[in-house]
Amino acid sequence: MDRILITGALGQLGTEFIKHFNRENIFVLATDIKLPNSKPLCEFEQADSLDKKRIDELVKKYDINIIYHLVAILSASGEKDPFKSWKLNMNSFQNIVEISLSNNIKKVFWPSSMAVFGTESKLDLVIQNPVMNPSTMYGITKLTGEKLIEYYFNKFGLDIRSLRYPGIISVETVPGGGTTDYIIDMINAAKKGFSYSCFLNENTELPMMYIDDAINAAIKLMSTKRSNLSILSSYNITGFSITPKKLLIEIKSNGFNLKVDYKPDFRQKIADSWPKKIDDSFAKKDWDWNPEFGLKQTIKKALK
Ligand code: AKB
């Protein structure tokens, strides 16, 4: 029987994983450095993922056998304090690895990101294994984690699975500190009748995905037979690609009269080092990945 620990559980992905496992009647222990605003749907313990002893005790106390380690400082926040970003992203990752090995954890899910790519990755359509020279500390920590996943599998047989997420579009819990956050900010401004000042220029094309697809992809990957996985590091996945200009057209076609001006800031350079489109054919071939939500459907759902 699966008994799952989720770290960083109150964030954008964690909130939705909790809902998913709750529907499936699977035991979850959610942990976060913050306290929840309302009663969670599962067990909750406040814990800092840098506190290895505390996480280890919780794994033992709740008899955990699967971990979803979601803690991370995202790309834009990471640039404000790169040392803190490295420390949180990497030390928490290493803690989870050590805890997994000493507690016989069956499987770990750890999200990577399209931030692992860089300007030399042939950004028009990024393949699974291009040249990877990330420009942000966030991207560097994600690429390091990917290398470690492969290393720990070869060294110890530790089964860590990973996806390179594009921007994720969700309504209930929004991300914080990312470069793709503009899309949710713009949608929320439209819903509230505010105008919006976009921090990327109008033709910046980036891959995105609806939250339900992001969750389903992880669940599918985690339930695939290990021998079917040809990628030991992290799989490319994508939903669709969009620019701020296209998003505005879509918002207007749904009946919202949003005013947007464009004031690119430091995040423009980050976005310019990321893919316009992603080739996710390995995920399609190995575990039958197929996104359910396209551009129009996603924006419509997010505007509700
Ligand atoms: C970010 O913008 O930093 C994240 C990501 C693409 O990983 N949403």
Tab-separated table of C-alpha atoms and ligand atoms in Angstrom:
chain	number	residue	atom	x	y	z
A	1	MET	CA	0.000	0.000	0.000
A	2	ASP	CA	1.316	3.442	-0.897
A	3	ARG	CA	1.975	5.878	1.968
A	4	ILE	CA	3.088	9.188	0.518
A	5	LEU	CA	5.050	12.092	1.954
A	6	ILE	CA	4.732	15.419	0.097
A	7	THR	CA	7.220	18.169	0.935
A	8	GLY	CA	6.417	21.755	-0.064
A	9	ALA	CA	2.840	20.508	-0.019
A	10	LEU	CA	1.102	23.899	0.190
A	11	GLY	CA	2.511	25.095	-3.136
A	12	GLN	CA	1.016	25.034	-6.629
A	13	LEU	CA	1.697	21.332	-7.350
A	14	GLY	CA	1.402	20.029	-3.796
A	15	THR	CA	-2.142	21.317	-3.307
A	16	GLU	CA	-3.296	19.466	-6.411
A	17	PHE	CA	-1.410	16.257	-5.602
A	18	ILE	CA	-3.151	16.210	-2.205
A	19	LYS	CA	-6.548	16.503	-3.915
A	20	HIS	CA	-5.644	13.749	-6.357
A	21	PHE	CA	-4.498	11.270	-3.692
A	22	ASN	CA	-7.474	12.158	-1.507
A	23	ARG	CA	-9.829	11.192	-4.357
A	24	GLU	CA	-7.919	7.923	-4.717
A	25	ASN	CA	-8.038	7.235	-0.954
A	26	ILE	CA	-4.259	7.070	-0.707
A	27	PHE	CA	-2.574	8.045	2.563
A	28	VAL	CA	-0.671	11.349	2.384
A	29	LEU	CA	1.411	13.177	4.934
A	30	ALA	CA	1.728	16.787	3.756
A	31	THR	CA	4.610	18.879	5.078
A	32	ASP	CA	5.447	22.515	4.530
A	33	ILE	CA	7.443	25.215	6.255
A	34	LYS	CA	4.206	27.261	6.443
A	35	LEU	CA	0.982	26.360	8.186
A	36	PRO	CA	-2.109	25.823	5.999
A	37	ASN	CA	-4.839	28.502	5.906
A	38	SER	CA	-7.571	25.915	6.179
A	39	LYS	CA	-7.786	22.303	7.345
A	40	PRO	CA	-5.943	20.141	4.792
A	41	LEU	CA	-7.539	17.052	3.236
A	42	CYS	CA	-4.794	14.843	4.693
A	43	GLU	CA	-2.387	14.558	7.634
A	44	PHE	CA	-0.241	17.690	7.981
A	45	GLU	CA	2.994	18.400	9.857
A	46	GLN	CA	4.859	21.683	9.762
A	47	ALA	CA	8.464	20.859	8.802
A	48	ASP	CA	11.458	22.475	7.169
A	49	SER	CA	12.860	20.162	4.476
A	50	LEU	CA	16.353	21.358	5.403
A	51	ASP	CA	15.821	19.720	8.795
A	52	LYS	CA	16.883	16.183	7.888
A	53	LYS	CA	16.313	14.738	11.345
A	54	ARG	CA	12.727	15.989	11.479
A	55	ILE	CA	11.862	14.685	7.988
A	56	ASP	CA	13.490	11.343	8.835
A	57	GLU	CA	11.413	11.090	12.025
A	58	LEU	CA	8.225	11.855	10.096
A	59	VAL	CA	9.037	9.221	7.454
A	60	LYS	CA	9.412	6.652	10.243
A	61	LYS	CA	6.427	7.840	12.286
A	62	TYR	CA	4.021	7.665	9.327
A	63	ASP	CA	5.596	4.588	7.704
A	64	ILE	CA	6.178	6.438	4.419
A	65	ASN	CA	7.216	4.483	1.302
A	66	ILE	CA	6.897	7.099	-1.500
A	67	ILE	CA	8.059	10.735	-1.491
A	68	TYR	CA	7.003	13.674	-3.674
A	69	HIS	CA	9.718	16.233	-2.967
A	70	LEU	CA	8.340	19.525	-4.297
A	71	VAL	CA	10.293	22.115	-2.338
A	72	ALA	CA	12.066	24.701	-4.535
A	73	ILE	CA	12.814	28.379	-5.006
A	74	LEU	CA	11.777	29.167	-8.600
A	75	SER	CA	13.688	31.009	-11.323
A	76	ALA	CA	12.979	34.697	-10.667
A	77	SER	CA	13.159	34.493	-6.855
A	78	GLY	CA	16.314	32.414	-7.173
A	79	GLU	CA	18.072	35.248	-8.989
A	80	LYS	CA	17.404	37.578	-6.063
A	81	ASP	CA	19.262	35.276	-3.660
A	82	PRO	CA	21.159	32.576	-5.598
A	83	PHE	CA	22.958	31.254	-2.498
A	84	LYS	CA	19.683	30.655	-0.679
A	85	SER	CA	18.286	29.050	-3.832
A	86	TRP	CA	21.189	26.589	-4.121
A	87	LYS	CA	21.001	25.779	-0.411
A	88	LEU	CA	17.264	25.088	-0.328
A	89	ASN	CA	16.990	23.326	-3.695
A	90	MET	CA	20.087	21.132	-3.344
A	91	ASN	CA	20.389	20.464	0.399
A	92	SER	CA	16.734	19.462	0.654
A	93	PHE	CA	17.218	17.183	-2.382
A	94	GLN	CA	20.253	15.524	-0.786
A	95	ASN	CA	18.350	15.108	2.495
A	96	ILE	CA	15.549	13.305	0.674
A	97	VAL	CA	18.057	11.036	-1.072
A	98	GLU	CA	19.731	10.036	2.214
A	99	ILE	CA	16.396	9.563	3.971
A	100	SER	CA	15.110	7.482	1.035
A	101	LEU	CA	18.127	5.206	1.105
A	102	SER	CA	18.055	4.633	4.851
A	103	ASN	CA	14.268	4.068	4.981
A	104	ASN	CA	13.907	1.863	1.881
A	105	ILE	CA	11.691	4.377	0.081
A	106	LYS	CA	10.274	2.690	-3.073
A	107	LYS	CA	10.056	5.746	-5.333
A	108	VAL	CA	10.621	9.495	-5.284
A	109	PHE	CA	9.056	12.135	-7.556
A	110	TRP	CA	11.114	15.285	-8.020
A	111	PRO	CA	10.042	17.994	-10.481
A	112	SER	CA	12.656	19.414	-12.810
A	113	SER	CA	11.970	22.296	-15.190
A	114	MET	CA	12.519	23.640	-18.669
A	115	ALA	CA	14.925	25.992	-16.832
A	116	VAL	CA	17.612	23.310	-17.366
A	117	PHE	CA	17.932	24.543	-20.944
A	118	GLY	CA	19.872	27.577	-22.151
A	119	THR	CA	20.443	29.677	-25.249
A	120	GLU	CA	22.545	26.906	-26.872
A	121	SER	CA	19.713	24.381	-26.585
A	122	LYS	CA	18.151	25.219	-30.024
A	123	LEU	CA	15.155	26.861	-28.446
A	124	ASP	CA	12.705	26.732	-31.385
A	125	LEU	CA	12.030	23.078	-30.556
A	126	VAL	CA	14.082	21.661	-27.702
A	127	ILE	CA	14.912	17.961	-27.896
A	128	GLN	CA	15.415	15.640	-24.902
A	129	ASN	CA	19.215	15.860	-24.797
A	130	PRO	CA	20.461	19.121	-26.318
A	131	VAL	CA	23.423	21.189	-25.075
A	132	MET	CA	22.322	22.325	-21.604
A	133	ASN	CA	23.836	25.454	-20.128
A	134	PRO	CA	21.203	26.975	-17.839
A	135	SER	CA	21.539	30.691	-17.074
A	136	THR	CA	19.723	30.815	-13.726
A	137	MET	CA	20.622	29.363	-10.324
A	138	TYR	CA	17.241	27.600	-10.393
A	139	GLY	CA	18.150	25.959	-13.722
A	140	ILE	CA	21.583	25.001	-12.394
A	141	THR	CA	20.039	23.312	-9.332
A	142	LYS	CA	17.526	21.465	-11.524
A	143	LEU	CA	20.233	20.239	-13.908
A	144	THR	CA	22.409	19.181	-10.959
A	145	GLY	CA	19.452	17.287	-9.501
A	146	GLU	CA	18.889	15.545	-12.839
A	147	LYS	CA	22.522	14.413	-12.922
A	148	LEU	CA	22.253	13.192	-9.326
A	149	ILE	CA	19.074	11.231	-10.083
A	150	GLU	CA	20.992	9.296	-12.720
A	151	TYR	CA	24.003	8.885	-10.440
A	152	TYR	CA	22.007	7.591	-7.471
A	153	PHE	CA	20.110	5.165	-9.670
A	154	ASN	CA	23.350	3.730	-11.072
A	155	LYS	CA	25.084	3.743	-7.690
A	156	PHE	CA	22.306	2.611	-5.322
A	157	GLY	CA	19.332	1.665	-7.530
A	158	LEU	CA	17.375	4.570	-5.986
A	159	ASP	CA	14.240	5.142	-8.085
A	160	ILE	CA	13.769	8.924	-8.457
A	161	ARG	CA	11.500	10.000	-11.345
A	162	SER	CA	11.304	13.448	-12.805
A	163	LEU	CA	9.595	15.725	-15.353
A	164	ARG	CA	10.898	18.925	-16.890
A	165	TYR	CA	7.820	21.037	-16.321
A	166	PRO	CA	7.019	24.038	-18.498
A	167	GLY	CA	4.992	26.901	-16.937
A	168	ILE	CA	2.020	25.434	-15.045
A	169	ILE	CA	-1.358	27.155	-15.177
A	170	SER	CA	-3.528	26.766	-12.094
A	171	VAL	CA	-6.239	28.852	-10.525
A	172	GLU	CA	-6.603	27.802	-6.906
A	173	THR	CA	-2.980	27.891	-5.745
A	174	VAL	CA	-0.771	30.159	-7.786
A	175	PRO	CA	2.983	29.791	-8.148
A	176	GLY	CA	5.351	32.395	-6.737
A	177	GLY	CA	8.664	33.703	-7.973
A	178	GLY	CA	8.655	32.101	-11.422
A	179	THR	CA	9.237	33.594	-14.872
A	180	THR	CA	6.107	31.976	-16.312
A	181	ASP	CA	3.931	33.544	-13.566
A	182	TYR	CA	2.854	36.337	-15.935
A	183	ILE	CA	0.237	34.067	-17.468
A	184	ILE	CA	-1.631	33.571	-14.188
A	185	ASP	CA	-1.149	37.214	-13.176
A	186	MET	CA	-2.673	38.338	-16.480
A	187	ILE	CA	-5.620	35.951	-16.187
A	188	ASN	CA	-6.292	37.081	-12.611
A	189	ALA	CA	-6.106	40.758	-13.619
A	190	ALA	CA	-8.698	40.077	-16.344
A	191	LYS	CA	-11.009	38.361	-13.841
A	192	LYS	CA	-10.742	41.231	-11.367
A	193	GLY	CA	-11.177	43.934	-14.031
A	194	PHE	CA	-7.680	45.378	-13.390
A	195	SER	CA	-5.184	46.416	-16.048
A	196	TYR	CA	-1.914	44.470	-16.248
A	197	SER	CA	1.705	45.440	-16.730
A	198	CYS	CA	3.509	42.455	-18.246
A	199	PHE	CA	7.156	41.834	-17.316
A	200	LEU	CA	7.844	39.992	-20.605
A	201	ASN	CA	7.560	41.454	-24.089
A	202	GLU	CA	4.475	40.537	-26.075
A	203	ASN	CA	6.158	38.093	-28.449
A	204	THR	CA	7.943	35.949	-25.847
A	205	GLU	CA	6.895	32.403	-26.643
A	206	LEU	CA	7.067	29.839	-23.813
A	207	PRO	CA	5.684	26.317	-23.269
A	208	MET	CA	2.878	25.941	-20.698
A	209	MET	CA	0.598	23.243	-19.335
A	210	TYR	CA	-2.699	23.058	-17.447
A	211	ILE	CA	-2.337	21.912	-13.826
A	212	ASP	CA	-4.475	18.763	-14.336
A	213	ASP	CA	-2.093	17.626	-17.064
A	214	ALA	CA	0.905	18.376	-14.821
A	215	ILE	CA	-0.544	16.151	-12.077
A	216	ASN	CA	-1.647	13.380	-14.449
A	217	ALA	CA	1.774	13.309	-16.100
A	218	ALA	CA	3.501	12.754	-12.748
A	219	ILE	CA	1.025	10.058	-11.710
A	220	LYS	CA	1.452	8.301	-15.044
A	221	LEU	CA	5.238	8.470	-14.865
A	222	MET	CA	5.235	7.183	-11.274
A	223	SER	CA	3.051	4.201	-12.175
A	224	THR	CA	5.057	3.136	-15.238
A	225	LYS	CA	7.164	-0.009	-14.987
A	226	ARG	CA	10.746	1.093	-14.356
A	227	SER	CA	12.045	-1.050	-17.242
A	228	ASN	CA	9.926	0.993	-19.704
A	229	LEU	CA	11.733	4.216	-18.784
A	230	SER	CA	14.533	4.944	-21.231
A	231	ILE	CA	15.350	8.340	-19.679
A	232	LEU	CA	17.180	8.091	-16.355
A	233	SER	CA	17.280	11.830	-15.650
A	234	SER	CA	14.087	13.818	-16.374
A	235	TYR	CA	11.514	13.705	-19.198
A	236	ASN	CA	10.654	16.645	-21.470
A	237	ILE	CA	6.912	17.341	-21.387
A	238	THR	CA	4.743	20.150	-22.725
A	239	GLY	CA	1.134	21.194	-23.198
A	240	PHE	CA	1.153	24.102	-25.668
A	241	SER	CA	3.176	27.260	-26.358
A	242	ILE	CA	1.872	30.800	-25.990
A	243	THR	CA	3.016	34.449	-26.038
A	244	PRO	CA	1.581	37.302	-23.896
A	245	LYS	CA	0.072	38.724	-27.098
A	246	LYS	CA	-1.721	35.459	-27.937
A	247	LEU	CA	-2.882	35.156	-24.332
A	248	LEU	CA	-4.420	38.642	-24.489
A	249	ILE	CA	-6.280	37.750	-27.705
A	250	GLU	CA	-7.596	34.599	-26.024
A	251	ILE	CA	-8.656	36.511	-22.883
A	252	LYS	CA	-10.508	39.065	-25.027
A	253	SER	CA	-12.193	36.354	-27.080
A	254	ASN	CA	-13.616	35.030	-23.780
A	255	GLY	CA	-15.352	38.371	-23.236
A	256	PHE	CA	-12.853	40.148	-20.922
A	257	ASN	CA	-11.780	43.685	-21.695
A	258	LEU	CA	-8.224	43.622	-20.359
A	259	LYS	CA	-5.700	46.448	-20.844
A	260	VAL	CA	-2.053	45.348	-20.936
A	261	ASP	CA	1.183	47.271	-21.264
A	262	TYR	CA	4.614	45.680	-21.606
A	263	LYS	CA	7.534	46.551	-19.353
A	264	PRO	CA	10.115	43.766	-19.671
A	265	ASP	CA	12.389	43.431	-16.617
A	266	PHE	CA	15.188	41.008	-15.627
A	267	ARG	CA	12.836	38.086	-16.251
A	268	GLN	CA	12.913	38.775	-20.013
A	269	LYS	CA	16.496	37.498	-20.172
A	270	ILE	CA	15.502	34.336	-18.320
A	271	ALA	CA	12.573	33.736	-20.691
A	272	ASP	CA	14.851	34.332	-23.693
A	273	SER	CA	17.049	31.455	-22.523
A	274	TRP	CA	14.117	28.996	-22.342
A	275	PRO	CA	12.432	26.896	-25.047
A	276	LYS	CA	9.747	28.230	-27.352
A	277	LYS	CA	8.561	24.696	-27.922
A	278	ILE	CA	9.497	21.346	-26.386
A	279	ASP	CA	9.773	17.954	-28.050
A	280	ASP	CA	8.252	15.446	-25.614
A	281	SER	CA	8.365	12.381	-27.861
A	282	PHE	CA	10.278	10.238	-25.313
A	283	ALA	CA	7.470	10.717	-22.764
A	284	LYS	CA	4.923	9.873	-25.474
A	285	LYS	CA	6.785	6.738	-26.494
A	286	ASP	CA	7.842	5.441	-23.060
A	287	TRP	CA	4.724	6.045	-20.963
A	288	ASP	CA	2.068	7.161	-23.400
A	289	TRP	CA	2.059	10.810	-22.349
A	290	ASN	CA	-0.613	12.914	-24.001
A	291	PRO	CA	-1.846	16.265	-22.643
A	292	GLU	CA	-5.609	16.563	-22.371
A	293	PHE	CA	-5.807	20.370	-22.302
A	294	GLY	CA	-4.848	22.587	-25.250
A	295	LEU	CA	-4.380	26.359	-25.266
A	296	LYS	CA	-8.034	27.404	-25.704
A	297	GLN	CA	-9.410	24.909	-23.198
A	298	THR	CA	-6.789	25.839	-20.583
A	299	ILE	CA	-7.400	29.588	-20.821
A	300	LYS	CA	-11.158	29.083	-20.739
A	301	LYS	CA	-10.892	26.955	-17.592
A	302	ALA	CA	-8.510	29.397	-15.924
A	303	LEU	CA	-10.860	32.324	-16.651
A	304	LYS	CA	-13.840	30.659	-14.903
B	1	AKB	C1	9.512	29.244	-13.339
B	1	AKB	O1	9.029	30.093	-14.099
B	1	AKB	O2	10.543	29.425	-12.671
B	1	AKB	C2	8.834	27.897	-13.247
B	1	AKB	C3	9.454	26.882	-14.155
B	1	AKB	C4	9.298	26.988	-15.602
B	1	AKB	O3	10.052	25.953	-13.687
B	1	AKB	N1	7.447	28.024	-13.543
